[in-house]
Amino acid sequence: MEQMEQRKEKAAELSSGRHANTDYAPKLTPYERKKQCSLCSVLISSEVYLFSHIKGRKHQQAVRESSSIQGRELSDEEVEHLSLKKYIIDIVVESTAPPEPPRDGEERQKNKKKARKIKARMNSRAKEYESLTETKSSASDSPYKAKLQRLAKDLLKQLQAQDSGSWANTKVSALDRTLGEVARILEKENVADQIAFQVAGGLTALEHVLQGAVPAANANTVSRIPPKSLCSAVNVYSLTCSNCSENCTDVLFSNKITFLMDLLMHQLTVYVPDENNAVLGRNTNKQVFEGLTTGLLRVIAVVFGCLIASRPDGSSQPATPKIPTEEMKNKPSQSDAFNSRVQDLISYVVNVGLIEKLCGCFLSVQGPVDESPRLAALLQHAAGLLQGACTLCRAVTGRSHSIFDSNRQDPTGLTAALQATDLAGVLHMLYCVLFHGTISDPGTASPKESYTQNTVQVAIQSLRFFNSFAALDLPAFQGQRLLRPVVPALGRFHQP
């Protein structure tokens, strides 16, 4: 009997990837018989996920709350040993995902309610901003000002003339021509052109165009406007905001940013099932990797990047909108207004469930992306969004510039959300991208000598995200011990 127990423990250790060499990389090969954590009600499909789960903060805390040795708290090694021996079990009969714990369901409903309150506050501030902002002067140094005004009006006219049904081919062609003309002007990257289009109501018109994607309630429903046109619209949106702090700040203060977030969340809700995270990635509809979702991720990452670069911190001229002096009495400073809006935005992102949905996308990656440019682009921009959120969060929550600052309060909840999802699944994705498909011996894993540009860009952006999270909360980042086997592969992507 004792020998059986020893064999069982040894098998559990091997299946977990626990090895004397701390650089051992867990295998991605799916288990023939799936496992389950009986304590957390989580399905486990591979060594990578098992390794990640038993070293996760949520699981380790649950084990410590359930067990103790002579009244003292368990060490990390004891938690791991107890997890493998007691809580990680084989699933004898394959069934659907375990039911969501009632506490998690209640927490999700609580978060949704909080998200609605945050959005209402953001909308109220947006109306106040629009009423206080000075009317833009008609003078402009853009040589295309008149043409951009006409094109913005054309977009609105085309939308007003359309009924609620699918667009006719002639109307779609007219829409594409208008978007194409705007794109050709904005591709010159002239800030005056970008501002002229925004002042003419261009971003508002693009919002109305992108609303054509919303009626698609499931993956089989056809949107009113063809996907190609929607991708063109989101591309123009990105061109309008790229390296233009004035437009990006307007997107934040006028709360256009929540429309982009809601549309992205809609796309992910359609294609990423709302299930237990352990099987979330496996059931993700691969249509999520089409152009509209990637375009939305790119736009939001672009806006975040501009907001970071132009954040009013006292050392540079703020890019926040000009408000009449007589209206500024009893109003918060521009810096305070910026910080409070960004903090609300990040809180909204967390409570609406966007981090979990992005985690589902990353978990769906099961192999290399060398030959998958669309998938690589989505992963790159999704990691860029997470990087921007971490950087903004650190900037507006009163953190010092030192990563060793003991003040770790994060009222937005972003740090906790990233920890709960094992850094939103980015680490899992890197294992698949860097190791999967390169293992000649099933018992070992090693990075390739070289990677395609697709993989390089995904790895570099992932590094930037990890760096931003480490700056946000170094102890939490250091707790991600699964990074150790990936470090040798990531080292070759380091850029000064």
Tab-separated table of C-alpha atoms in Angstrom:
chain	number	residue	atom	x	y	z
A	1	MET	CA	0.000	0.000	0.000
A	2	GLU	CA	2.836	2.346	0.883
A	3	GLN	CA	4.535	1.559	-2.431
A	4	MET	CA	1.336	2.440	-4.295
A	5	GLU	CA	1.205	5.804	-2.556
A	6	GLN	CA	4.831	6.478	-3.442
A	7	ARG	CA	4.222	5.592	-7.074
A	8	LYS	CA	1.152	7.815	-7.188
A	9	GLU	CA	3.090	10.731	-5.701
A	10	LYS	CA	5.987	10.194	-8.131
A	11	ALA	CA	3.594	10.105	-11.096
A	12	ALA	CA	1.957	13.309	-9.903
A	13	GLU	CA	5.335	14.998	-9.613
A	14	LEU	CA	6.321	13.960	-13.115
A	15	SER	CA	2.983	14.975	-14.604
A	16	SER	CA	3.268	18.390	-12.953
A	17	GLY	CA	6.653	19.083	-14.462
A	18	ARG	CA	8.257	19.426	-11.019
A	19	HIS	CA	11.882	18.691	-11.614
A	20	ALA	CA	15.206	19.233	-9.921
A	21	ASN	CA	16.080	21.621	-12.715
A	22	THR	CA	14.151	24.872	-12.116
A	23	ASP	CA	14.469	25.685	-15.819
A	24	TYR	CA	12.390	22.655	-16.761
A	25	ALA	CA	9.652	23.653	-19.207
A	26	PRO	CA	6.323	21.860	-18.703
A	27	LYS	CA	5.045	20.067	-21.799
A	28	LEU	CA	2.110	21.429	-23.780
A	29	THR	CA	0.891	18.001	-24.868
A	30	PRO	CA	-2.727	17.603	-23.682
A	31	TYR	CA	-3.323	14.933	-21.054
A	32	GLU	CA	-4.963	11.756	-22.330
A	33	ARG	CA	-7.133	11.937	-19.239
A	34	LYS	CA	-7.842	15.440	-18.039
A	35	LYS	CA	-7.258	16.410	-14.446
A	36	GLN	CA	-9.206	18.611	-12.095
A	37	CYS	CA	-8.410	20.685	-9.041
A	38	SER	CA	-11.112	19.569	-6.638
A	39	LEU	CA	-10.438	22.560	-4.412
A	40	CYS	CA	-10.870	25.255	-7.078
A	41	SER	CA	-13.222	23.381	-9.454
A	42	VAL	CA	-10.824	23.990	-12.344
A	43	LEU	CA	-10.227	21.646	-15.284
A	44	ILE	CA	-6.572	21.054	-16.181
A	45	SER	CA	-5.695	19.934	-19.678
A	46	SER	CA	-1.865	19.960	-19.784
A	47	GLU	CA	1.310	20.239	-17.734
A	48	VAL	CA	1.585	23.938	-18.536
A	49	TYR	CA	-1.839	24.645	-17.105
A	50	LEU	CA	-1.232	22.378	-14.090
A	51	PHE	CA	2.106	24.052	-13.363
A	52	SER	CA	0.494	27.464	-13.720
A	53	HIS	CA	-2.512	26.618	-11.549
A	54	ILE	CA	-0.745	25.095	-8.553
A	55	LYS	CA	1.676	28.018	-8.424
A	56	GLY	CA	-1.086	30.594	-8.812
A	57	ARG	CA	-1.895	32.954	-5.955
A	58	LYS	CA	-5.589	32.027	-5.823
A	59	HIS	CA	-4.944	28.278	-5.561
A	60	GLN	CA	-2.127	28.603	-3.045
A	61	GLN	CA	-4.257	30.834	-0.849
A	62	ALA	CA	-7.115	28.305	-1.001
A	63	VAL	CA	-4.781	25.441	0.001
A	64	ARG	CA	-3.381	27.428	2.935
A	65	GLU	CA	-6.899	28.285	4.124
A	66	SER	CA	-7.899	24.616	3.960
A	67	SER	CA	-4.798	23.080	5.554
A	68	SER	CA	-2.078	23.828	8.052
A	69	ILE	CA	0.727	21.953	9.799
A	70	GLN	CA	0.681	22.277	13.583
A	71	GLY	CA	-0.887	25.687	13.326
A	72	ARG	CA	1.728	27.223	11.043
A	73	GLU	CA	1.251	28.401	7.471
A	74	LEU	CA	2.348	26.018	4.718
A	75	SER	CA	5.423	26.846	2.660
A	76	ASP	CA	5.239	27.049	-1.129
A	77	GLU	CA	6.820	23.599	-1.458
A	78	GLU	CA	4.356	22.109	1.029
A	79	VAL	CA	1.444	23.706	-0.810
A	80	GLU	CA	2.667	22.195	-4.073
A	81	HIS	CA	3.176	18.755	-2.512
A	82	LEU	CA	-0.266	18.786	-0.875
A	83	SER	CA	-1.918	19.994	-4.094
A	84	LEU	CA	-0.504	17.109	-6.127
A	85	LYS	CA	-1.249	14.511	-3.474
A	86	LYS	CA	-4.731	15.605	-2.405
A	87	TYR	CA	-6.423	18.115	-4.700
A	88	ILE	CA	-5.272	17.311	-8.263
A	89	ILE	CA	-7.324	14.334	-9.389
A	90	ASP	CA	-8.007	12.539	-12.651
A	91	ILE	CA	-11.415	12.948	-14.255
A	92	VAL	CA	-12.749	9.421	-14.707
A	93	VAL	CA	-15.844	10.351	-16.722
A	94	GLU	CA	-15.515	13.189	-19.223
A	95	SER	CA	-18.232	15.731	-18.636
A	96	THR	CA	-18.972	19.348	-19.215
A	97	ALA	CA	-17.071	22.046	-17.365
A	98	PRO	CA	-17.715	22.015	-13.616
A	99	PRO	CA	-20.401	24.409	-12.513
A	100	GLU	CA	-19.238	27.859	-11.613
A	101	PRO	CA	-18.902	28.253	-7.843
A	102	PRO	CA	-21.790	30.355	-6.510
A	103	ARG	CA	-19.351	32.795	-4.929
A	104	ASP	CA	-17.718	33.459	-8.323
A	105	GLY	CA	-21.121	33.968	-9.943
A	106	GLU	CA	-22.113	36.480	-7.298
A	107	GLU	CA	-18.777	38.245	-7.701
A	108	ARG	CA	-19.313	38.506	-11.453
A	109	GLN	CA	-22.756	40.051	-11.012
A	110	LYS	CA	-21.306	42.472	-8.471
A	111	ASN	CA	-18.604	43.481	-10.958
A	112	LYS	CA	-21.137	44.063	-13.724
A	113	LYS	CA	-23.191	46.290	-11.453
A	114	LYS	CA	-20.067	48.237	-10.524
A	115	ALA	CA	-19.166	48.575	-14.219
A	116	ARG	CA	-22.578	50.134	-14.953
A	117	LYS	CA	-22.070	52.683	-12.184
A	118	ILE	CA	-18.592	53.556	-13.444
A	119	LYS	CA	-19.862	53.972	-17.000
A	120	ALA	CA	-22.693	56.234	-15.836
A	121	ARG	CA	-20.168	58.427	-14.026
A	122	MET	CA	-17.926	58.521	-17.087
A	123	ASN	CA	-20.849	59.500	-19.327
A	124	SER	CA	-21.803	62.268	-16.910
A	125	ARG	CA	-18.268	63.629	-16.948
A	126	ALA	CA	-18.220	63.420	-20.740
A	127	LYS	CA	-21.332	65.617	-20.992
A	128	GLU	CA	-19.748	68.087	-18.594
A	129	TYR	CA	-16.555	68.098	-20.656
A	130	GLU	CA	-18.432	68.731	-23.890
A	131	SER	CA	-20.365	71.604	-22.331
A	132	LEU	CA	-17.219	73.248	-20.941
A	133	THR	CA	-14.843	72.743	-23.835
A	134	GLU	CA	-14.249	75.789	-25.957
A	135	THR	CA	-15.651	75.728	-29.458
A	136	LYS	CA	-12.856	74.860	-31.814
A	137	SER	CA	-11.707	77.705	-33.986
A	138	SER	CA	-12.561	77.380	-37.657
A	139	ALA	CA	-8.996	78.336	-38.518
A	140	SER	CA	-6.775	75.403	-39.349
A	141	ASP	CA	-3.465	74.901	-41.036
A	142	SER	CA	-4.610	71.651	-42.624
A	143	PRO	CA	-4.695	71.993	-46.425
A	144	TYR	CA	-7.394	69.313	-46.477
A	145	LYS	CA	-9.661	70.923	-43.893
A	146	ALA	CA	-12.561	71.594	-46.276
A	147	LYS	CA	-12.295	68.157	-47.853
A	148	LEU	CA	-12.186	66.396	-44.488
A	149	GLN	CA	-15.251	68.336	-43.334
A	150	ARG	CA	-17.080	67.238	-46.468
A	151	LEU	CA	-16.034	63.619	-46.049
A	152	ALA	CA	-17.163	63.578	-42.418
A	153	LYS	CA	-20.547	64.958	-43.470
A	154	ASP	CA	-20.746	62.374	-46.256
A	155	LEU	CA	-20.259	59.585	-43.724
A	156	LEU	CA	-23.101	60.902	-41.575
A	157	LYS	CA	-25.388	61.326	-44.596
A	158	GLN	CA	-24.732	57.772	-45.738
A	159	LEU	CA	-25.612	56.488	-42.290
A	160	GLN	CA	-28.771	58.594	-41.978
A	161	ALA	CA	-30.034	57.408	-45.343
A	162	GLN	CA	-29.680	53.749	-44.411
A	163	ASP	CA	-32.481	51.730	-42.802
A	164	SER	CA	-31.981	49.093	-40.126
A	165	GLY	CA	-31.365	46.236	-42.559
A	166	SER	CA	-28.205	45.073	-44.278
A	167	TRP	CA	-26.588	47.619	-46.536
A	168	ALA	CA	-27.024	47.391	-50.302
A	169	ASN	CA	-23.891	46.870	-52.385
A	170	THR	CA	-24.098	50.393	-53.851
A	171	LYS	CA	-24.196	51.980	-50.401
A	172	VAL	CA	-21.343	49.795	-49.185
A	173	SER	CA	-19.254	50.867	-52.184
A	174	ALA	CA	-19.969	54.543	-51.453
A	175	LEU	CA	-19.002	54.042	-47.796
A	176	ASP	CA	-15.761	52.309	-48.791
A	177	ARG	CA	-14.860	55.134	-51.192
A	178	THR	CA	-15.377	57.763	-48.488
A	179	LEU	CA	-13.351	55.840	-45.941
A	180	GLY	CA	-10.634	55.295	-48.513
A	181	GLU	CA	-10.368	59.035	-49.255
A	182	VAL	CA	-10.070	59.852	-45.556
A	183	ALA	CA	-7.452	57.137	-45.046
A	184	ARG	CA	-5.292	58.413	-47.921
A	185	ILE	CA	-5.212	61.888	-46.353
A	186	LEU	CA	-4.530	60.701	-42.804
A	187	GLU	CA	-1.804	58.286	-43.911
A	188	LYS	CA	0.372	61.384	-44.443
A	189	GLU	CA	0.534	61.561	-40.620
A	190	ASN	CA	-0.071	65.313	-40.469
A	191	VAL	CA	-1.380	66.219	-37.005
A	192	ALA	CA	-3.311	69.188	-38.439
A	193	ASP	CA	-5.210	66.799	-40.744
A	194	GLN	CA	-5.991	64.458	-37.857
A	195	ILE	CA	-7.343	67.284	-35.695
A	196	ALA	CA	-9.325	68.744	-38.594
A	197	PHE	CA	-11.086	65.403	-39.156
A	198	GLN	CA	-11.836	65.000	-35.455
A	199	VAL	CA	-13.175	68.575	-35.138
A	200	ALA	CA	-15.384	67.966	-38.180
A	201	GLY	CA	-17.080	65.119	-36.301
A	202	GLY	CA	-15.118	62.361	-37.978
A	203	LEU	CA	-14.740	60.162	-34.895
A	204	THR	CA	-18.442	60.448	-34.121
A	205	ALA	CA	-19.246	59.408	-37.689
A	206	LEU	CA	-16.892	56.438	-37.399
A	207	GLU	CA	-18.639	55.391	-34.189
A	208	HIS	CA	-21.936	55.251	-36.066
A	209	VAL	CA	-20.331	53.137	-38.771
A	210	LEU	CA	-18.844	50.710	-36.246
A	211	GLN	CA	-22.225	50.344	-34.560
A	212	GLY	CA	-23.125	48.286	-37.611
A	213	ALA	CA	-21.237	45.382	-36.010
A	214	VAL	CA	-23.276	45.346	-32.796
A	215	PRO	CA	-26.465	43.576	-34.024
A	216	ALA	CA	-24.391	40.436	-34.709
A	217	ALA	CA	-25.436	38.631	-31.540
A	218	ASN	CA	-23.590	35.414	-32.384
A	219	ALA	CA	-20.904	34.124	-34.704
A	220	ASN	CA	-23.461	33.036	-37.318
A	221	THR	CA	-25.267	36.380	-37.551
A	222	VAL	CA	-24.306	38.693	-40.405
A	223	SER	CA	-23.656	42.308	-39.381
A	224	ARG	CA	-25.456	45.125	-41.198
A	225	ILE	CA	-22.185	46.469	-42.614
A	226	PRO	CA	-19.711	44.023	-44.217
A	227	PRO	CA	-16.630	43.141	-42.132
A	228	LYS	CA	-14.308	44.653	-44.752
A	229	SER	CA	-15.977	48.062	-44.368
A	230	LEU	CA	-15.908	47.817	-40.584
A	231	CYS	CA	-12.180	47.058	-40.730
A	232	SER	CA	-11.679	50.104	-42.970
A	233	ALA	CA	-13.565	52.262	-40.459
A	234	VAL	CA	-11.488	51.067	-37.499
A	235	ASN	CA	-8.323	51.633	-39.560
A	236	VAL	CA	-9.352	55.252	-40.179
A	237	TYR	CA	-10.064	55.599	-36.441
A	238	SER	CA	-6.530	54.388	-35.728
A	239	LEU	CA	-5.032	56.805	-38.275
A	240	THR	CA	-6.972	59.668	-36.674
A	241	CYS	CA	-5.493	58.923	-33.247
A	242	SER	CA	-1.994	57.716	-34.119
A	243	ASN	CA	0.627	59.952	-32.445
A	244	CYS	CA	-2.005	62.682	-31.981
A	245	SER	CA	-2.293	63.495	-28.289
A	246	GLU	CA	-5.106	66.026	-28.840
A	247	ASN	CA	-7.384	63.454	-30.466
A	248	CYS	CA	-6.509	60.692	-28.005
A	249	THR	CA	-7.226	62.994	-25.067
A	250	ASP	CA	-10.550	63.931	-26.648
A	251	VAL	CA	-11.370	60.220	-27.002
A	252	LEU	CA	-10.758	59.840	-23.255
A	253	PHE	CA	-12.542	62.983	-22.019
A	254	SER	CA	-15.544	62.642	-24.347
A	255	ASN	CA	-15.791	58.982	-23.278
A	256	LYS	CA	-15.570	57.680	-26.831
A	257	ILE	CA	-13.092	55.207	-25.374
A	258	THR	CA	-15.849	53.237	-23.631
A	259	PHE	CA	-17.604	52.754	-26.968
A	260	LEU	CA	-14.428	51.131	-28.290
A	261	MET	CA	-14.162	49.003	-25.145
A	262	ASP	CA	-17.803	47.940	-25.349
A	263	LEU	CA	-17.470	47.039	-29.035
A	264	LEU	CA	-14.326	45.024	-28.312
A	265	MET	CA	-16.099	43.316	-25.429
A	266	HIS	CA	-19.021	42.563	-27.759
A	267	GLN	CA	-16.701	40.931	-30.289
A	268	LEU	CA	-15.016	38.833	-27.616
A	269	THR	CA	-18.350	37.865	-26.033
A	270	VAL	CA	-19.591	36.573	-29.395
A	271	TYR	CA	-16.512	34.447	-30.038
A	272	VAL	CA	-15.094	33.621	-26.576
A	273	PRO	CA	-17.472	31.513	-24.438
A	274	ASP	CA	-18.213	32.588	-20.894
A	275	GLU	CA	-16.947	29.416	-19.232
A	276	ASN	CA	-14.455	28.225	-16.668
A	277	ASN	CA	-11.000	29.540	-17.555
A	278	ALA	CA	-9.513	26.065	-17.697
A	279	VAL	CA	-11.426	25.212	-20.879
A	280	LEU	CA	-12.011	28.758	-22.019
A	281	GLY	CA	-9.299	28.821	-24.657
A	282	ARG	CA	-10.194	25.438	-26.105
A	283	ASN	CA	-13.711	26.579	-27.017
A	284	THR	CA	-12.766	29.970	-28.441
A	285	ASN	CA	-14.154	30.523	-31.924
A	286	LYS	CA	-11.182	31.211	-34.176
A	287	GLN	CA	-13.184	33.915	-35.995
A	288	VAL	CA	-12.187	36.152	-33.085
A	289	PHE	CA	-8.871	36.570	-34.887
A	290	GLU	CA	-10.443	38.367	-37.842
A	291	GLY	CA	-9.627	41.981	-38.652
A	292	LEU	CA	-12.225	43.948	-36.656
A	293	THR	CA	-11.189	42.580	-33.266
A	294	THR	CA	-7.514	43.108	-34.079
A	295	GLY	CA	-8.257	46.631	-35.303
A	296	LEU	CA	-10.078	47.526	-32.096
A	297	LEU	CA	-7.194	46.215	-30.004
A	298	ARG	CA	-4.784	48.282	-32.097
A	299	VAL	CA	-6.826	51.489	-31.732
A	300	ILE	CA	-7.121	51.112	-27.949
A	301	ALA	CA	-3.396	50.364	-27.654
A	302	VAL	CA	-2.653	53.453	-29.782
A	303	VAL	CA	-4.855	55.649	-27.573
A	304	PHE	CA	-3.273	54.262	-24.407
A	305	GLY	CA	0.195	54.903	-25.800
A	306	CYS	CA	-0.615	58.533	-26.613
A	307	LEU	CA	-2.205	59.105	-23.218
A	308	ILE	CA	0.927	57.771	-21.527
A	309	ALA	CA	3.198	60.035	-23.607
A	310	SER	CA	1.101	63.164	-23.084
A	311	ARG	CA	-0.021	62.629	-19.480
A	312	PRO	CA	0.013	65.947	-17.570
A	313	ASP	CA	2.581	65.455	-14.823
A	314	GLY	CA	3.777	68.958	-14.234
A	315	SER	CA	6.939	68.555	-16.273
A	316	SER	CA	5.322	68.901	-19.685
A	317	GLN	CA	2.480	70.802	-21.231
A	318	PRO	CA	-0.714	68.812	-20.747
A	319	ALA	CA	-2.613	67.733	-23.799
A	320	THR	CA	-5.888	67.932	-21.925
A	321	PRO	CA	-8.582	70.042	-23.592
A	322	LYS	CA	-8.756	73.755	-23.044
A	323	ILE	CA	-11.572	74.857	-20.773
A	324	PRO	CA	-12.641	78.485	-20.331
A	325	THR	CA	-10.898	80.117	-17.374
A	326	GLU	CA	-14.129	81.397	-15.848
A	327	GLU	CA	-15.494	77.852	-15.818
A	328	MET	CA	-12.457	76.432	-14.004
A	329	LYS	CA	-13.484	77.784	-10.596
A	330	ASN	CA	-14.064	74.946	-8.138
A	331	LYS	CA	-13.012	72.482	-10.842
A	332	PRO	CA	-10.239	69.893	-10.359
A	333	SER	CA	-6.876	70.512	-11.986
A	334	GLN	CA	-6.248	69.170	-15.465
A	335	SER	CA	-3.931	66.539	-14.004
A	336	ASP	CA	-6.530	65.418	-11.443
A	337	ALA	CA	-9.232	65.290	-14.112
A	338	PHE	CA	-6.996	63.183	-16.348
A	339	ASN	CA	-6.060	60.796	-13.535
A	340	SER	CA	-9.616	60.277	-12.342
A	341	ARG	CA	-10.865	59.539	-15.869
A	342	VAL	CA	-8.066	57.059	-16.546
A	343	GLN	CA	-8.663	55.365	-13.187
A	344	ASP	CA	-12.364	55.036	-13.999
A	345	LEU	CA	-11.502	53.652	-17.425
A	346	ILE	CA	-9.194	50.939	-16.073
A	347	SER	CA	-11.712	50.041	-13.364
A	348	TYR	CA	-14.354	49.716	-16.069
A	349	VAL	CA	-12.098	47.445	-18.139
A	350	VAL	CA	-11.560	45.187	-15.112
A	351	ASN	CA	-15.160	45.031	-13.928
A	352	VAL	CA	-16.698	44.515	-17.348
A	353	GLY	CA	-14.620	41.325	-17.695
A	354	LEU	CA	-12.312	42.334	-20.553
A	355	ILE	CA	-9.210	40.865	-18.870
A	356	GLU	CA	-10.866	37.433	-18.641
A	357	LYS	CA	-11.948	37.575	-22.286
A	358	LEU	CA	-8.444	38.470	-23.450
A	359	CYS	CA	-7.181	35.601	-21.307
A	360	GLY	CA	-9.476	33.290	-23.281
A	361	CYS	CA	-7.886	34.484	-26.526
A	362	PHE	CA	-4.368	33.846	-25.252
A	363	LEU	CA	-5.324	30.425	-23.870
A	364	SER	CA	-6.709	29.427	-27.270
A	365	VAL	CA	-3.194	29.521	-28.740
A	366	GLN	CA	-1.940	25.940	-28.945
A	367	GLY	CA	1.033	26.234	-31.285
A	368	PRO	CA	3.463	28.508	-33.132
A	369	VAL	CA	2.374	31.651	-34.978
A	370	ASP	CA	5.178	31.647	-37.538
A	371	GLU	CA	2.731	31.109	-40.376
A	372	SER	CA	-0.251	32.923	-38.835
A	373	PRO	CA	0.173	36.692	-39.336
A	374	ARG	CA	-3.432	37.503	-38.348
A	375	LEU	CA	-3.193	35.582	-35.113
A	376	ALA	CA	0.206	37.130	-34.371
A	377	ALA	CA	-1.167	40.633	-34.976
A	378	LEU	CA	-4.065	40.076	-32.559
A	379	LEU	CA	-1.759	38.698	-29.864
A	380	GLN	CA	0.657	41.587	-30.321
A	381	HIS	CA	-2.011	44.286	-30.014
A	382	ALA	CA	-3.760	42.496	-27.124
A	383	ALA	CA	-0.467	42.435	-25.209
A	384	GLY	CA	-0.037	46.107	-26.161
A	385	LEU	CA	-3.414	46.924	-24.627
A	386	LEU	CA	-2.443	45.154	-21.397
A	387	GLN	CA	0.905	46.962	-21.342
A	388	GLY	CA	-0.797	50.330	-21.790
A	389	ALA	CA	-3.319	49.569	-19.044
A	390	CYS	CA	-0.527	48.630	-16.593
A	391	THR	CA	1.536	51.717	-17.434
A	392	LEU	CA	-1.444	54.061	-17.107
A	393	CYS	CA	-2.534	52.385	-13.882
A	394	ARG	CA	0.872	52.936	-12.309
A	395	ALA	CA	0.913	56.545	-13.519
A	396	VAL	CA	-2.468	57.588	-12.126
A	397	THR	CA	-2.715	55.651	-8.859
A	398	GLY	CA	-0.100	57.657	-6.999
A	399	ARG	CA	2.791	55.222	-7.322
A	400	SER	CA	6.319	56.540	-7.025
A	401	HIS	CA	8.780	56.044	-9.878
A	402	SER	CA	10.615	53.394	-7.859
A	403	ILE	CA	9.478	49.825	-8.497
A	404	PHE	CA	10.542	49.024	-4.931
A	405	ASP	CA	7.958	51.376	-3.437
A	406	SER	CA	6.014	49.547	-0.733
A	407	ASN	CA	2.782	51.332	-1.639
A	408	ARG	CA	0.974	48.648	-3.650
A	409	GLN	CA	-2.609	49.869	-3.440
A	410	ASP	CA	-4.457	49.500	-6.726
A	411	PRO	CA	-8.045	50.793	-6.529
A	412	THR	CA	-8.678	49.803	-10.153
A	413	GLY	CA	-8.393	46.074	-9.460
A	414	LEU	CA	-6.115	45.572	-12.474
A	415	THR	CA	-3.282	43.940	-10.518
A	416	ALA	CA	-5.607	41.406	-8.906
A	417	ALA	CA	-7.296	40.612	-12.226
A	418	LEU	CA	-3.971	39.934	-13.947
A	419	GLN	CA	-2.800	37.756	-11.065
A	420	ALA	CA	-6.057	35.779	-11.019
A	421	THR	CA	-5.704	35.012	-14.733
A	422	ASP	CA	-1.959	34.194	-14.563
A	423	LEU	CA	-1.110	37.459	-16.319
A	424	ALA	CA	-4.176	37.128	-18.568
A	425	GLY	CA	-2.893	33.981	-20.259
A	426	VAL	CA	0.076	35.707	-21.921
A	427	LEU	CA	2.510	33.350	-20.208
A	428	HIS	CA	0.625	30.308	-21.499
A	429	MET	CA	0.657	31.785	-25.001
A	430	LEU	CA	4.435	32.298	-24.869
A	431	TYR	CA	4.996	28.651	-23.958
A	432	CYS	CA	3.026	27.613	-27.022
A	433	VAL	CA	4.615	30.166	-29.356
A	434	LEU	CA	8.223	29.591	-28.274
A	435	PHE	CA	8.269	25.854	-27.535
A	436	HIS	CA	5.357	24.094	-29.237
A	437	GLY	CA	6.230	22.366	-32.463
A	438	THR	CA	9.970	22.523	-31.726
A	439	ILE	CA	10.260	19.596	-29.341
A	440	SER	CA	11.914	16.564	-30.923
A	441	ASP	CA	12.040	14.658	-27.646
A	442	PRO	CA	8.652	14.678	-25.824
A	443	GLY	CA	10.477	14.772	-22.496
A	444	THR	CA	12.392	17.965	-23.191
A	445	ALA	CA	11.628	21.448	-24.485
A	446	SER	CA	13.971	24.031	-25.899
A	447	PRO	CA	13.586	27.231	-27.911
A	448	LYS	CA	14.450	27.361	-31.602
A	449	GLU	CA	17.608	29.018	-32.847
A	450	SER	CA	15.603	31.587	-34.804
A	451	TYR	CA	12.012	32.743	-35.164
A	452	THR	CA	9.985	34.509	-37.828
A	453	GLN	CA	9.167	38.192	-37.545
A	454	ASN	CA	5.616	37.333	-36.424
A	455	THR	CA	6.901	35.465	-33.385
A	456	VAL	CA	9.561	38.069	-32.642
A	457	GLN	CA	7.002	40.897	-32.503
A	458	VAL	CA	4.653	38.907	-30.269
A	459	ALA	CA	7.513	38.007	-27.905
A	460	ILE	CA	8.819	41.595	-27.746
A	461	GLN	CA	5.376	43.006	-26.959
A	462	SER	CA	4.889	40.324	-24.310
A	463	LEU	CA	8.196	41.372	-22.740
A	464	ARG	CA	6.978	44.963	-22.648
A	465	PHE	CA	3.786	43.858	-20.941
A	466	PHE	CA	5.717	41.847	-18.347
A	467	ASN	CA	7.966	44.844	-17.726
A	468	SER	CA	4.984	47.167	-17.224
A	469	PHE	CA	3.379	44.724	-14.783
A	470	ALA	CA	6.655	44.368	-12.867
A	471	ALA	CA	6.800	48.168	-12.567
A	472	LEU	CA	3.187	48.156	-11.355
A	473	ASP	CA	3.679	45.455	-8.710
A	474	LEU	CA	7.121	43.841	-8.496
A	475	PRO	CA	6.295	41.291	-5.738
A	476	ALA	CA	3.285	40.055	-7.706
A	477	PHE	CA	5.408	39.724	-10.827
A	478	GLN	CA	8.164	37.870	-8.974
A	479	GLY	CA	5.544	35.376	-7.816
A	480	GLN	CA	5.103	34.235	-11.422
A	481	ARG	CA	7.702	31.469	-11.193
A	482	LEU	CA	6.585	29.898	-14.473
A	483	LEU	CA	8.578	32.629	-16.188
A	484	ARG	CA	11.861	30.873	-15.391
A	485	PRO	CA	11.822	28.290	-18.214
A	486	VAL	CA	10.819	30.955	-20.746
A	487	VAL	CA	13.566	33.420	-19.860
A	488	PRO	CA	16.292	31.823	-22.040
A	489	ALA	CA	14.049	32.040	-25.099
A	490	LEU	CA	12.901	35.571	-24.295
A	491	GLY	CA	16.482	36.759	-23.783
A	492	ARG	CA	17.188	36.739	-27.491
A	493	PHE	CA	14.319	39.161	-28.092
A	494	HIS	CA	15.724	41.815	-25.749
A	495	GLN	CA	15.939	45.245	-27.326
A	496	PRO	CA	17.893	48.118	-25.725
